[in-house]
């Protein structure tokens, strides 16, 4: 029996929902563990953020195609014809194809976001000689460095939970779900597109400012132009907003009768609360990280220490909202 056969058998739970969700979560920790070993040995964080993006994309793809992989292996074992791979185009056209258009749309949204952010962060750290100040105190400590990689696996798991949950719903149930676009789909799409655009624009403005500073085109010590004049952390605002959009779109399905049945919940207030928690954990965890852990506190603390006694910095901080933009 091959390793893949063994893994498929070990994760073949009585509930199809868990048979997809559990392996997808396990893949996140596996990838991070594999990347952690050489990173710890070389004491480098160069591939940390890039591996996070790879983990997002890999877990999303696995959750989308794992039911088909199981069906094809089962057919091969029984000596019968293997089912065809799901058609993404057919799903987007609303013609089924083994997938629902919401599964494809959410998976694509996460993949686009992860590819963009991963390439941006990898380019940034490469231009900074492969170092990131966040790791100054932990890269020389194997246990702490390993903990950072497993923390990233947890980040991926919780942020990706709404998408993993949607992709883990049995395909047969989606045929009973209204194909028409609902209010949560529209609101979710608007929030994602708006948040993603905001984050991309903020990052590009910051990158352009940094490059201009390196070429002596300006002598500014901190960025106060563009979106950075509307919010002290516009990229983080965009990040929270886009994950709220994904949670909104996924939540609309998870709280429905189809979602409740697919998850294995009995419905009612508790079932709906569990479904909302499964969708809402994504923006909630992102907000927790950015507001209390590695985002805003580190950035504000660093700039306060450097420029806290400067009047222009004090004025910018006083007149510019920390998070929600002021137009």
PDB file of C-alpha atoms in Angstrom:
ATOM      1  CA  UNK A   1       0.000   0.000   0.000  1.00  0.00           C
ATOM      2  CA  UNK A   2       1.442   3.366  -1.043  1.00  0.00           C
ATOM      3  CA  UNK A   3       1.835   6.288   1.323  1.00  0.00           C
ATOM      4  CA  UNK A   4      -1.008   8.129  -0.432  1.00  0.00           C
ATOM      5  CA  UNK A   5      -3.300   5.128  -0.012  1.00  0.00           C
ATOM      6  CA  UNK A   6      -2.397   4.979   3.675  1.00  0.00           C
ATOM      7  CA  UNK A   7      -3.083   8.662   4.219  1.00  0.00           C
ATOM      8  CA  UNK A   8      -6.398   8.516   2.375  1.00  0.00           C
ATOM      9  CA  UNK A   9      -7.473   5.511   4.429  1.00  0.00           C
ATOM     10  CA  UNK A  10      -6.361   7.075   7.733  1.00  0.00           C
ATOM     11  CA  UNK A  11      -8.329  10.263   7.049  1.00  0.00           C
ATOM     12  CA  UNK A  12     -11.452   8.618   5.645  1.00  0.00           C
ATOM     13  CA  UNK A  13     -13.814   9.676   8.417  1.00  0.00           C
ATOM     14  CA  UNK A  14     -17.491   8.837   8.585  1.00  0.00           C
ATOM     15  CA  UNK A  15     -18.285  12.480   7.861  1.00  0.00           C
ATOM     16  CA  UNK A  16     -17.121  13.544   4.368  1.00  0.00           C
ATOM     17  CA  UNK A  17     -16.697  17.076   5.702  1.00  0.00           C
ATOM     18  CA  UNK A  18     -13.936  15.957   8.096  1.00  0.00           C
ATOM     19  CA  UNK A  19     -12.356  13.745   5.438  1.00  0.00           C
ATOM     20  CA  UNK A  20     -11.488  16.900   3.503  1.00  0.00           C
ATOM     21  CA  UNK A  21     -11.004  19.399   6.320  1.00  0.00           C
ATOM     22  CA  UNK A  22      -8.569  17.383   8.472  1.00  0.00           C
ATOM     23  CA  UNK A  23      -6.061  16.473   5.704  1.00  0.00           C
ATOM     24  CA  UNK A  24      -6.083  20.064   4.447  1.00  0.00           C
ATOM     25  CA  UNK A  25      -5.164  21.327   7.907  1.00  0.00           C
ATOM     26  CA  UNK A  26      -2.549  18.601   8.271  1.00  0.00           C
ATOM     27  CA  UNK A  27      -0.944  19.683   5.002  1.00  0.00           C
ATOM     28  CA  UNK A  28      -0.404  23.189   6.390  1.00  0.00           C
ATOM     29  CA  UNK A  29       1.667  21.892   9.307  1.00  0.00           C
ATOM     30  CA  UNK A  30       3.494  19.411   7.080  1.00  0.00           C
ATOM     31  CA  UNK A  31       4.634  22.067   4.600  1.00  0.00           C
ATOM     32  CA  UNK A  32       5.700  24.447   7.342  1.00  0.00           C
ATOM     33  CA  UNK A  33       7.604  21.677   9.107  1.00  0.00           C
ATOM     34  CA  UNK A  34       9.436  20.740   5.904  1.00  0.00           C
ATOM     35  CA  UNK A  35      10.419  24.354   5.216  1.00  0.00           C
ATOM     36  CA  UNK A  36      11.392  24.921   8.845  1.00  0.00           C
ATOM     37  CA  UNK A  37      14.156  22.271   8.886  1.00  0.00           C
ATOM     38  CA  UNK A  38      16.497  23.823   6.269  1.00  0.00           C
ATOM     39  CA  UNK A  39      15.596  27.330   7.434  1.00  0.00           C
ATOM     40  CA  UNK A  40      16.617  26.498  11.000  1.00  0.00           C
ATOM     41  CA  UNK A  41      19.838  24.831   9.846  1.00  0.00           C
ATOM     42  CA  UNK A  42      20.765  27.836   7.698  1.00  0.00           C
ATOM     43  CA  UNK A  43      19.363  30.330  10.225  1.00  0.00           C
ATOM     44  CA  UNK A  44      17.526  32.188   7.492  1.00  0.00           C
ATOM     45  CA  UNK A  45      13.992  33.524   7.220  1.00  0.00           C
ATOM     46  CA  UNK A  46      14.283  34.277   3.498  1.00  0.00           C
ATOM     47  CA  UNK A  47      11.619  31.724   2.537  1.00  0.00           C
ATOM     48  CA  UNK A  48       9.327  32.142   5.548  1.00  0.00           C
ATOM     49  CA  UNK A  49       6.687  34.385   3.978  1.00  0.00           C
ATOM     50  CA  UNK A  50       6.958  32.662   0.604  1.00  0.00           C
ATOM     51  CA  UNK A  51       6.306  29.296   2.244  1.00  0.00           C
ATOM     52  CA  UNK A  52       3.227  30.780   3.884  1.00  0.00           C
ATOM     53  CA  UNK A  53       1.799  31.705   0.492  1.00  0.00           C
ATOM     54  CA  UNK A  54       2.677  28.269  -0.883  1.00  0.00           C
ATOM     55  CA  UNK A  55       0.855  26.708   2.054  1.00  0.00           C
ATOM     56  CA  UNK A  56      -2.266  28.788   1.407  1.00  0.00           C
ATOM     57  CA  UNK A  57      -2.371  27.745  -2.247  1.00  0.00           C
ATOM     58  CA  UNK A  58      -1.555  24.073  -1.560  1.00  0.00           C
ATOM     59  CA  UNK A  59      -4.171  23.654   1.174  1.00  0.00           C
ATOM     60  CA  UNK A  60      -6.798  25.384  -0.937  1.00  0.00           C
ATOM     61  CA  UNK A  61      -6.074  23.146  -3.919  1.00  0.00           C
ATOM     62  CA  UNK A  62      -6.113  19.995  -1.794  1.00  0.00           C
ATOM     63  CA  UNK A  63      -9.450  20.867  -0.202  1.00  0.00           C
ATOM     64  CA  UNK A  64     -10.913  21.526  -3.650  1.00  0.00           C
ATOM     65  CA  UNK A  65      -9.752  18.292  -5.270  1.00  0.00           C
ATOM     66  CA  UNK A  66      -9.425  15.797  -2.411  1.00  0.00           C
ATOM     67  CA  UNK A  67     -12.966  14.382  -2.783  1.00  0.00           C
ATOM     68  CA  UNK A  68     -12.209  13.605  -6.432  1.00  0.00           C
ATOM     69  CA  UNK A  69      -8.851  12.085  -5.525  1.00  0.00           C
ATOM     70  CA  UNK A  70     -10.624   9.769  -3.069  1.00  0.00           C
ATOM     71  CA  UNK A  71     -13.255   8.827  -5.641  1.00  0.00           C
ATOM     72  CA  UNK A  72     -10.640   8.051  -8.288  1.00  0.00           C
ATOM     73  CA  UNK A  73      -8.606   5.882  -5.915  1.00  0.00           C
ATOM     74  CA  UNK A  74     -11.752   4.040  -4.816  1.00  0.00           C
ATOM     75  CA  UNK A  75     -12.716   3.425  -8.445  1.00  0.00           C
ATOM     76  CA  UNK A  76      -9.237   2.164  -9.266  1.00  0.00           C
ATOM     77  CA  UNK A  77      -9.335  -0.221  -6.310  1.00  0.00           C
ATOM     78  CA  UNK A  78     -12.717  -1.550  -7.445  1.00  0.00           C
ATOM     79  CA  UNK A  79     -11.558  -1.907 -11.032  1.00  0.00           C
ATOM     80  CA  UNK A  80     -14.201   0.509 -12.326  1.00  0.00           C
ATOM     81  CA  UNK A  81     -13.901   3.625 -14.465  1.00  0.00           C
ATOM     82  CA  UNK A  82     -12.388   6.614 -12.705  1.00  0.00           C
ATOM     83  CA  UNK A  83     -14.572   9.731 -12.404  1.00  0.00           C
ATOM     84  CA  UNK A  84     -13.439  12.745 -14.393  1.00  0.00           C
ATOM     85  CA  UNK A  85     -11.646  15.644 -12.738  1.00  0.00           C
ATOM     86  CA  UNK A  86     -13.975  18.532 -11.862  1.00  0.00           C
ATOM     87  CA  UNK A  87     -14.380  21.228 -14.486  1.00  0.00           C
ATOM     88  CA  UNK A  88     -13.650  24.708 -13.158  1.00  0.00           C
ATOM     89  CA  UNK A  89     -15.202  26.378 -16.202  1.00  0.00           C
ATOM     90  CA  UNK A  90     -18.368  24.297 -15.858  1.00  0.00           C
ATOM     91  CA  UNK A  91     -18.580  25.225 -12.171  1.00  0.00           C
ATOM     92  CA  UNK A  92     -18.196  28.941 -12.900  1.00  0.00           C
ATOM     93  CA  UNK A  93     -20.890  28.643 -15.575  1.00  0.00           C
ATOM     94  CA  UNK A  94     -23.215  27.050 -13.029  1.00  0.00           C
ATOM     95  CA  UNK A  95     -23.231  23.702 -14.810  1.00  0.00           C
ATOM     96  CA  UNK A  96     -21.878  21.670 -11.914  1.00  0.00           C
ATOM     97  CA  UNK A  97     -18.859  19.749 -13.111  1.00  0.00           C
ATOM     98  CA  UNK A  98     -18.275  18.358  -9.631  1.00  0.00           C
ATOM     99  CA  UNK A  99     -17.754  21.787  -8.065  1.00  0.00           C
ATOM    100  CA  UNK A 100     -19.893  24.749  -7.086  1.00  0.00           C
ATOM    101  CA  UNK A 101     -19.006  28.190  -8.451  1.00  0.00           C
ATOM    102  CA  UNK A 102     -18.618  29.550  -4.928  1.00  0.00           C
ATOM    103  CA  UNK A 103     -15.937  26.957  -4.164  1.00  0.00           C
ATOM    104  CA  UNK A 104     -14.024  27.934  -7.288  1.00  0.00           C
ATOM    105  CA  UNK A 105     -14.454  31.690  -6.757  1.00  0.00           C
ATOM    106  CA  UNK A 106     -13.298  31.622  -3.124  1.00  0.00           C
ATOM    107  CA  UNK A 107     -10.387  29.303  -3.906  1.00  0.00           C
ATOM    108  CA  UNK A 108      -9.308  31.574  -6.768  1.00  0.00           C
ATOM    109  CA  UNK A 109      -9.585  34.670  -4.579  1.00  0.00           C
ATOM    110  CA  UNK A 110      -7.318  33.166  -1.922  1.00  0.00           C
ATOM    111  CA  UNK A 111      -4.832  31.933  -4.526  1.00  0.00           C
ATOM    112  CA  UNK A 112      -4.590  35.346  -6.200  1.00  0.00           C
ATOM    113  CA  UNK A 113      -4.135  37.073  -2.834  1.00  0.00           C
ATOM    114  CA  UNK A 114      -1.507  34.560  -1.663  1.00  0.00           C
ATOM    115  CA  UNK A 115       0.449  34.724  -4.920  1.00  0.00           C
ATOM    116  CA  UNK A 116       0.517  38.520  -4.878  1.00  0.00           C
ATOM    117  CA  UNK A 117       1.444  38.857  -1.213  1.00  0.00           C
ATOM    118  CA  UNK A 118       4.013  36.051  -1.274  1.00  0.00           C
ATOM    119  CA  UNK A 119       5.834  37.429  -4.319  1.00  0.00           C
ATOM    120  CA  UNK A 120       5.768  40.943  -2.844  1.00  0.00           C
ATOM    121  CA  UNK A 121       7.169  39.873   0.520  1.00  0.00           C
ATOM    122  CA  UNK A 122       9.799  37.622  -1.078  1.00  0.00           C
ATOM    123  CA  UNK A 123      10.925  40.480  -3.310  1.00  0.00           C
ATOM    124  CA  UNK A 124      11.097  42.780  -0.292  1.00  0.00           C
ATOM    125  CA  UNK A 125      13.147  40.449   1.877  1.00  0.00           C
ATOM    126  CA  UNK A 126      15.465  39.650  -1.041  1.00  0.00           C
ATOM    127  CA  UNK A 127      16.198  43.352  -1.450  1.00  0.00           C
ATOM    128  CA  UNK A 128      16.964  43.519   2.292  1.00  0.00           C
ATOM    129  CA  UNK A 129      19.694  40.858   2.049  1.00  0.00           C
ATOM    130  CA  UNK A 130      17.365  38.089   3.172  1.00  0.00           C
ATOM    131  CA  UNK A 131      16.734  39.345   6.692  1.00  0.00           C
ATOM    132  CA  UNK A 132      13.608  40.432   8.558  1.00  0.00           C
ATOM    133  CA  UNK A 133      13.853  42.301  11.867  1.00  0.00           C
ATOM    134  CA  UNK A 134      10.971  40.206  13.269  1.00  0.00           C
ATOM    135  CA  UNK A 135      13.367  37.249  13.443  1.00  0.00           C
ATOM    136  CA  UNK A 136      16.396  38.974  14.998  1.00  0.00           C
ATOM    137  CA  UNK A 137      15.740  37.417  18.406  1.00  0.00           C
ATOM    138  CA  UNK A 138      14.568  33.969  17.303  1.00  0.00           C
ATOM    139  CA  UNK A 139      16.484  32.796  14.211  1.00  0.00           C
ATOM    140  CA  UNK A 140      19.390  31.576  16.354  1.00  0.00           C
ATOM    141  CA  UNK A 141      17.054  29.578  18.626  1.00  0.00           C
ATOM    142  CA  UNK A 142      15.796  26.387  16.899  1.00  0.00           C
ATOM    143  CA  UNK A 143      12.773  25.917  19.229  1.00  0.00           C
ATOM    144  CA  UNK A 144      11.636  29.525  18.797  1.00  0.00           C
ATOM    145  CA  UNK A 145      12.249  29.466  15.053  1.00  0.00           C
ATOM    146  CA  UNK A 146      10.312  26.222  14.715  1.00  0.00           C
ATOM    147  CA  UNK A 147       7.524  27.760  16.755  1.00  0.00           C
ATOM    148  CA  UNK A 148       7.329  30.617  14.237  1.00  0.00           C
ATOM    149  CA  UNK A 149       6.765  28.163  11.392  1.00  0.00           C
ATOM    150  CA  UNK A 150       4.075  26.267  13.281  1.00  0.00           C
ATOM    151  CA  UNK A 151       2.505  29.595  14.221  1.00  0.00           C
ATOM    152  CA  UNK A 152       2.363  30.353  10.506  1.00  0.00           C
ATOM    153  CA  UNK A 153       0.650  26.995   9.903  1.00  0.00           C
ATOM    154  CA  UNK A 154      -1.942  27.979  12.511  1.00  0.00           C
ATOM    155  CA  UNK A 155      -2.359  31.354  10.817  1.00  0.00           C
ATOM    156  CA  UNK A 156      -2.985  29.654   7.476  1.00  0.00           C
ATOM    157  CA  UNK A 157      -5.424  27.171   9.018  1.00  0.00           C
ATOM    158  CA  UNK A 158      -7.563  29.747  10.820  1.00  0.00           C
ATOM    159  CA  UNK A 159      -7.574  32.336   8.043  1.00  0.00           C
ATOM    160  CA  UNK A 160      -8.364  29.702   5.436  1.00  0.00           C
ATOM    161  CA  UNK A 161     -11.073  28.033   7.531  1.00  0.00           C
ATOM    162  CA  UNK A 162     -14.070  29.547   5.658  1.00  0.00           C
ATOM    163  CA  UNK A 163     -12.684  28.352   2.309  1.00  0.00           C
ATOM    164  CA  UNK A 164     -11.703  24.932   3.648  1.00  0.00           C
ATOM    165  CA  UNK A 165     -15.174  24.549   5.129  1.00  0.00           C
ATOM    166  CA  UNK A 166     -16.891  25.435   1.845  1.00  0.00           C
ATOM    167  CA  UNK A 167     -14.629  23.123  -0.156  1.00  0.00           C
ATOM    168  CA  UNK A 168     -15.217  20.308   2.340  1.00  0.00           C
ATOM    169  CA  UNK A 169     -18.980  20.298   1.778  1.00  0.00           C
ATOM    170  CA  UNK A 170     -20.037  17.231  -0.255  1.00  0.00           C
ATOM    171  CA  UNK A 171     -20.587  18.155  -3.901  1.00  0.00           C
ATOM    172  CA  UNK A 172     -23.939  16.374  -3.989  1.00  0.00           C
ATOM    173  CA  UNK A 173     -25.403  18.897  -1.556  1.00  0.00           C
ATOM    174  CA  UNK A 174     -24.672  21.924  -3.718  1.00  0.00           C
ATOM    175  CA  UNK A 175     -27.275  20.830  -6.243  1.00  0.00           C
ATOM    176  CA  UNK A 176     -29.932  21.789  -3.695  1.00  0.00           C
ATOM    177  CA  UNK A 177     -28.399  25.221  -3.087  1.00  0.00           C
ATOM    178  CA  UNK A 178     -29.871  28.112  -5.101  1.00  0.00           C
ATOM    179  CA  UNK A 179     -27.551  28.857  -8.005  1.00  0.00           C
ATOM    180  CA  UNK A 180     -28.450  32.550  -8.037  1.00  0.00           C
ATOM    181  CA  UNK A 181     -26.087  35.068  -6.516  1.00  0.00           C
ATOM    182  CA  UNK A 182     -27.212  36.053  -3.026  1.00  0.00           C
ATOM    183  CA  UNK A 183     -26.717  39.141  -0.904  1.00  0.00           C
ATOM    184  CA  UNK A 184     -23.846  37.548   1.041  1.00  0.00           C
ATOM    185  CA  UNK A 185     -22.128  36.708  -2.266  1.00  0.00           C
ATOM    186  CA  UNK A 186     -22.406  40.308  -3.475  1.00  0.00           C
ATOM    187  CA  UNK A 187     -21.336  41.823  -0.160  1.00  0.00           C
ATOM    188  CA  UNK A 188     -18.470  39.353   0.162  1.00  0.00           C
ATOM    189  CA  UNK A 189     -17.226  40.070  -3.362  1.00  0.00           C
ATOM    190  CA  UNK A 190     -17.338  43.835  -2.819  1.00  0.00           C
ATOM    191  CA  UNK A 191     -15.441  43.571   0.465  1.00  0.00           C
ATOM    192  CA  UNK A 192     -12.805  41.267  -1.018  1.00  0.00           C
ATOM    193  CA  UNK A 193     -12.214  43.351  -4.143  1.00  0.00           C
ATOM    194  CA  UNK A 194     -12.178  46.579  -2.148  1.00  0.00           C
ATOM    195  CA  UNK A 195      -9.874  45.217   0.547  1.00  0.00           C
ATOM    196  CA  UNK A 196      -7.529  43.532  -1.931  1.00  0.00           C
ATOM    197  CA  UNK A 197      -7.273  46.687  -4.041  1.00  0.00           C
ATOM    198  CA  UNK A 198      -6.613  48.788  -0.943  1.00  0.00           C
ATOM    199  CA  UNK A 199      -3.851  46.450   0.242  1.00  0.00           C
ATOM    200  CA  UNK A 200      -2.180  46.283  -3.170  1.00  0.00           C
ATOM    201  CA  UNK A 201      -2.276  50.063  -3.601  1.00  0.00           C
ATOM    202  CA  UNK A 202      -0.843  50.646  -0.111  1.00  0.00           C
ATOM    203  CA  UNK A 203       1.983  48.152  -0.663  1.00  0.00           C
ATOM    204  CA  UNK A 204       2.854  49.654  -4.037  1.00  0.00           C
ATOM    205  CA  UNK A 205       2.935  53.150  -2.612  1.00  0.00           C
ATOM    206  CA  UNK A 206       5.171  51.987   0.229  1.00  0.00           C
ATOM    207  CA  UNK A 207       7.498  50.116  -2.145  1.00  0.00           C
ATOM    208  CA  UNK A 208       7.761  53.118  -4.482  1.00  0.00           C
ATOM    209  CA  UNK A 209       8.525  55.377  -1.514  1.00  0.00           C
ATOM    210  CA  UNK A 210      11.275  53.011  -0.313  1.00  0.00           C
ATOM    211  CA  UNK A 211      12.861  52.806  -3.760  1.00  0.00           C
ATOM    212  CA  UNK A 212      12.801  56.584  -4.131  1.00  0.00           C
ATOM    213  CA  UNK A 213      14.439  56.939  -0.742  1.00  0.00           C
ATOM    214  CA  UNK A 214      17.214  54.540  -1.744  1.00  0.00           C
ATOM    215  CA  UNK A 215      17.892  56.576  -4.885  1.00  0.00           C
ATOM    216  CA  UNK A 216      17.948  59.830  -2.872  1.00  0.00           C
ATOM    217  CA  UNK A 217      14.806  61.241  -4.520  1.00  0.00           C
ATOM    218  CA  UNK A 218      13.542  62.265  -1.094  1.00  0.00           C
ATOM    219  CA  UNK A 219      14.804  62.367   2.492  1.00  0.00           C
ATOM    220  CA  UNK A 220      11.552  61.535   4.273  1.00  0.00           C
ATOM    221  CA  UNK A 221      11.885  59.228   7.269  1.00  0.00           C
ATOM    222  CA  UNK A 222       8.315  57.923   7.211  1.00  0.00           C
ATOM    223  CA  UNK A 223       5.577  57.742   4.593  1.00  0.00           C
ATOM    224  CA  UNK A 224       2.731  60.245   4.919  1.00  0.00           C
ATOM    225  CA  UNK A 225       1.497  60.397   1.315  1.00  0.00           C
ATOM    226  CA  UNK A 226      -1.249  58.620  -0.617  1.00  0.00           C
ATOM    227  CA  UNK A 227      -3.243  56.073   1.350  1.00  0.00           C
ATOM    228  CA  UNK A 228      -0.721  56.467   4.169  1.00  0.00           C
ATOM    229  CA  UNK A 229      -2.130  59.948   4.748  1.00  0.00           C
ATOM    230  CA  UNK A 230      -5.584  58.413   5.246  1.00  0.00           C
ATOM    231  CA  UNK A 231      -4.566  55.603   7.597  1.00  0.00           C
ATOM    232  CA  UNK A 232      -1.338  54.788   9.416  1.00  0.00           C
ATOM    233  CA  UNK A 233      -1.791  51.146   8.372  1.00  0.00           C
ATOM    234  CA  UNK A 234      -3.801  51.072   5.115  1.00  0.00           C
ATOM    235  CA  UNK A 235      -2.345  47.706   4.096  1.00  0.00           C
ATOM    236  CA  UNK A 236      -3.647  46.127   7.295  1.00  0.00           C
ATOM    237  CA  UNK A 237      -7.060  47.700   6.759  1.00  0.00           C
ATOM    238  CA  UNK A 238      -7.157  46.093   3.333  1.00  0.00           C
ATOM    239  CA  UNK A 239      -6.088  42.748   4.775  1.00  0.00           C
ATOM    240  CA  UNK A 240      -8.855  42.613   7.373  1.00  0.00           C
ATOM    241  CA  UNK A 241     -11.430  43.813   4.845  1.00  0.00           C
ATOM    242  CA  UNK A 242     -10.663  41.178   2.222  1.00  0.00           C
ATOM    243  CA  UNK A 243     -10.827  38.324   4.742  1.00  0.00           C
ATOM    244  CA  UNK A 244     -14.117  39.730   6.001  1.00  0.00           C
ATOM    245  CA  UNK A 245     -15.381  39.463   2.431  1.00  0.00           C
ATOM    246  CA  UNK A 246     -14.329  35.824   2.169  1.00  0.00           C
ATOM    247  CA  UNK A 247     -15.957  35.057   5.514  1.00  0.00           C
ATOM    248  CA  UNK A 248     -19.166  36.789   4.424  1.00  0.00           C
ATOM    249  CA  UNK A 249     -19.456  34.782   1.212  1.00  0.00           C
ATOM    250  CA  UNK A 250     -18.647  31.483   2.926  1.00  0.00           C
ATOM    251  CA  UNK A 251     -20.863  32.214   5.912  1.00  0.00           C
ATOM    252  CA  UNK A 252     -23.899  32.635   3.697  1.00  0.00           C
ATOM    253  CA  UNK A 253     -23.548  29.015   2.613  1.00  0.00           C
ATOM    254  CA  UNK A 254     -22.456  27.521   5.924  1.00  0.00           C
ATOM    255  CA  UNK A 255     -25.487  28.841   7.830  1.00  0.00           C
ATOM    256  CA  UNK A 256     -27.912  27.522   5.200  1.00  0.00           C
ATOM    257  CA  UNK A 257     -29.593  24.134   5.466  1.00  0.00           C
ATOM    258  CA  UNK A 258     -27.148  22.816   2.875  1.00  0.00           C
ATOM    259  CA  UNK A 259     -24.177  24.020   4.896  1.00  0.00           C
ATOM    260  CA  UNK A 260     -25.533  22.696   8.173  1.00  0.00           C
ATOM    261  CA  UNK A 261     -26.195  19.291   6.631  1.00  0.00           C
ATOM    262  CA  UNK A 262     -22.779  19.151   4.987  1.00  0.00           C
ATOM    263  CA  UNK A 263     -20.930  20.025   8.175  1.00  0.00           C
ATOM    264  CA  UNK A 264     -22.976  17.520  10.139  1.00  0.00           C
ATOM    265  CA  UNK A 265     -24.712  20.020  12.403  1.00  0.00           C
ATOM    266  CA  UNK A 266     -28.311  19.812  13.488  1.00  0.00           C
ATOM    267  CA  UNK A 267     -29.135  23.405  12.612  1.00  0.00           C
ATOM    268  CA  UNK A 268     -30.877  25.693  15.069  1.00  0.00           C
ATOM    269  CA  UNK A 269     -29.143  28.483  17.022  1.00  0.00           C
ATOM    270  CA  UNK A 270     -26.147  26.358  18.029  1.00  0.00           C
ATOM    271  CA  UNK A 271     -25.586  25.046  14.525  1.00  0.00           C
ATOM    272  CA  UNK A 272     -25.790  28.516  13.021  1.00  0.00           C
ATOM    273  CA  UNK A 273     -23.455  29.868  15.713  1.00  0.00           C
ATOM    274  CA  UNK A 274     -20.924  27.127  14.941  1.00  0.00           C
ATOM    275  CA  UNK A 275     -21.107  27.890  11.214  1.00  0.00           C
ATOM    276  CA  UNK A 276     -20.683  31.630  11.813  1.00  0.00           C
ATOM    277  CA  UNK A 277     -17.700  30.917  14.066  1.00  0.00           C
ATOM    278  CA  UNK A 278     -16.148  28.757  11.354  1.00  0.00           C
ATOM    279  CA  UNK A 279     -16.482  31.629   8.881  1.00  0.00           C
ATOM    280  CA  UNK A 280     -15.774  34.500  11.274  1.00  0.00           C
ATOM    281  CA  UNK A 281     -12.615  33.032  12.787  1.00  0.00           C
ATOM    282  CA  UNK A 282     -10.726  34.194   9.701  1.00  0.00           C
ATOM    283  CA  UNK A 283     -11.110  37.998   9.962  1.00  0.00           C
ATOM    284  CA  UNK A 284     -11.198  37.722  13.755  1.00  0.00           C
ATOM    285  CA  UNK A 285      -7.802  35.992  13.889  1.00  0.00           C
ATOM    286  CA  UNK A 286      -6.288  38.357  11.320  1.00  0.00           C
ATOM    287  CA  UNK A 287      -7.492  41.301  13.416  1.00  0.00           C
ATOM    288  CA  UNK A 288      -6.035  39.752  16.565  1.00  0.00           C
ATOM    289  CA  UNK A 289      -2.648  39.286  14.923  1.00  0.00           C
ATOM    290  CA  UNK A 290      -2.534  42.769  13.448  1.00  0.00           C
ATOM    291  CA  UNK A 291      -3.845  44.641  16.483  1.00  0.00           C
ATOM    292  CA  UNK A 292      -2.243  42.685  19.314  1.00  0.00           C
ATOM    293  CA  UNK A 293       0.685  40.600  18.070  1.00  0.00           C
ATOM    294  CA  UNK A 294       2.915  41.207  15.047  1.00  0.00           C
ATOM    295  CA  UNK A 295       1.331  43.973  13.020  1.00  0.00           C
ATOM    296  CA  UNK A 296       0.416  47.327  14.447  1.00  0.00           C
ATOM    297  CA  UNK A 297       2.175  46.993  17.846  1.00  0.00           C
ATOM    298  CA  UNK A 298       5.564  46.207  16.249  1.00  0.00           C
ATOM    299  CA  UNK A 299       5.239  48.920  13.619  1.00  0.00           C
ATOM    300  CA  UNK A 300       3.986  51.615  15.983  1.00  0.00           C
ATOM    301  CA  UNK A 301       6.559  50.718  18.609  1.00  0.00           C
ATOM    302  CA  UNK A 302       9.417  50.892  16.094  1.00  0.00           C
ATOM    303  CA  UNK A 303       8.361  54.273  14.713  1.00  0.00           C
ATOM    304  CA  UNK A 304       7.544  55.729  18.122  1.00  0.00           C
ATOM    305  CA  UNK A 305      11.033  54.817  19.294  1.00  0.00           C
ATOM    306  CA  UNK A 306      12.693  56.373  16.252  1.00  0.00           C
ATOM    307  CA  UNK A 307      10.580  59.474  15.657  1.00  0.00           C
ATOM    308  CA  UNK A 308       8.407  59.895  18.739  1.00  0.00           C
ATOM    309  CA  UNK A 309      10.095  63.164  19.713  1.00  0.00           C
ATOM    310  CA  UNK A 310       9.631  64.757  16.270  1.00  0.00           C
ATOM    311  CA  UNK A 311       6.812  67.267  15.855  1.00  0.00           C
ATOM    312  CA  UNK A 312       6.024  66.250  12.251  1.00  0.00           C
ATOM    313  CA  UNK A 313       5.648  62.631  13.323  1.00  0.00           C
ATOM    314  CA  UNK A 314       3.462  63.612  16.254  1.00  0.00           C
ATOM    315  CA  UNK A 315       1.242  65.680  13.945  1.00  0.00           C
ATOM    316  CA  UNK A 316       0.917  62.845  11.412  1.00  0.00           C
ATOM    317  CA  UNK A 317       0.064  60.379  14.147  1.00  0.00           C
ATOM    318  CA  UNK A 318      -2.428  62.758  15.721  1.00  0.00           C
ATOM    319  CA  UNK A 319      -4.239  63.601  12.489  1.00  0.00           C
ATOM    320  CA  UNK A 320      -4.114  60.195  10.773  1.00  0.00           C
ATOM    321  CA  UNK A 321      -6.355  57.340  12.006  1.00  0.00           C
ATOM    322  CA  UNK A 322      -4.522  54.217  13.068  1.00  0.00           C
ATOM    323  CA  UNK A 323      -6.695  51.799  11.084  1.00  0.00           C
ATOM    324  CA  UNK A 324      -9.952  52.946   9.478  1.00  0.00           C
ATOM    325  CA  UNK A 325      -9.132  55.421   6.672  1.00  0.00           C
ATOM    326  CA  UNK A 326     -10.367  59.012   6.881  1.00  0.00           C
ATOM    327  CA  UNK A 327     -11.226  60.493   3.501  1.00  0.00           C
TER     328      UNK A 327
END
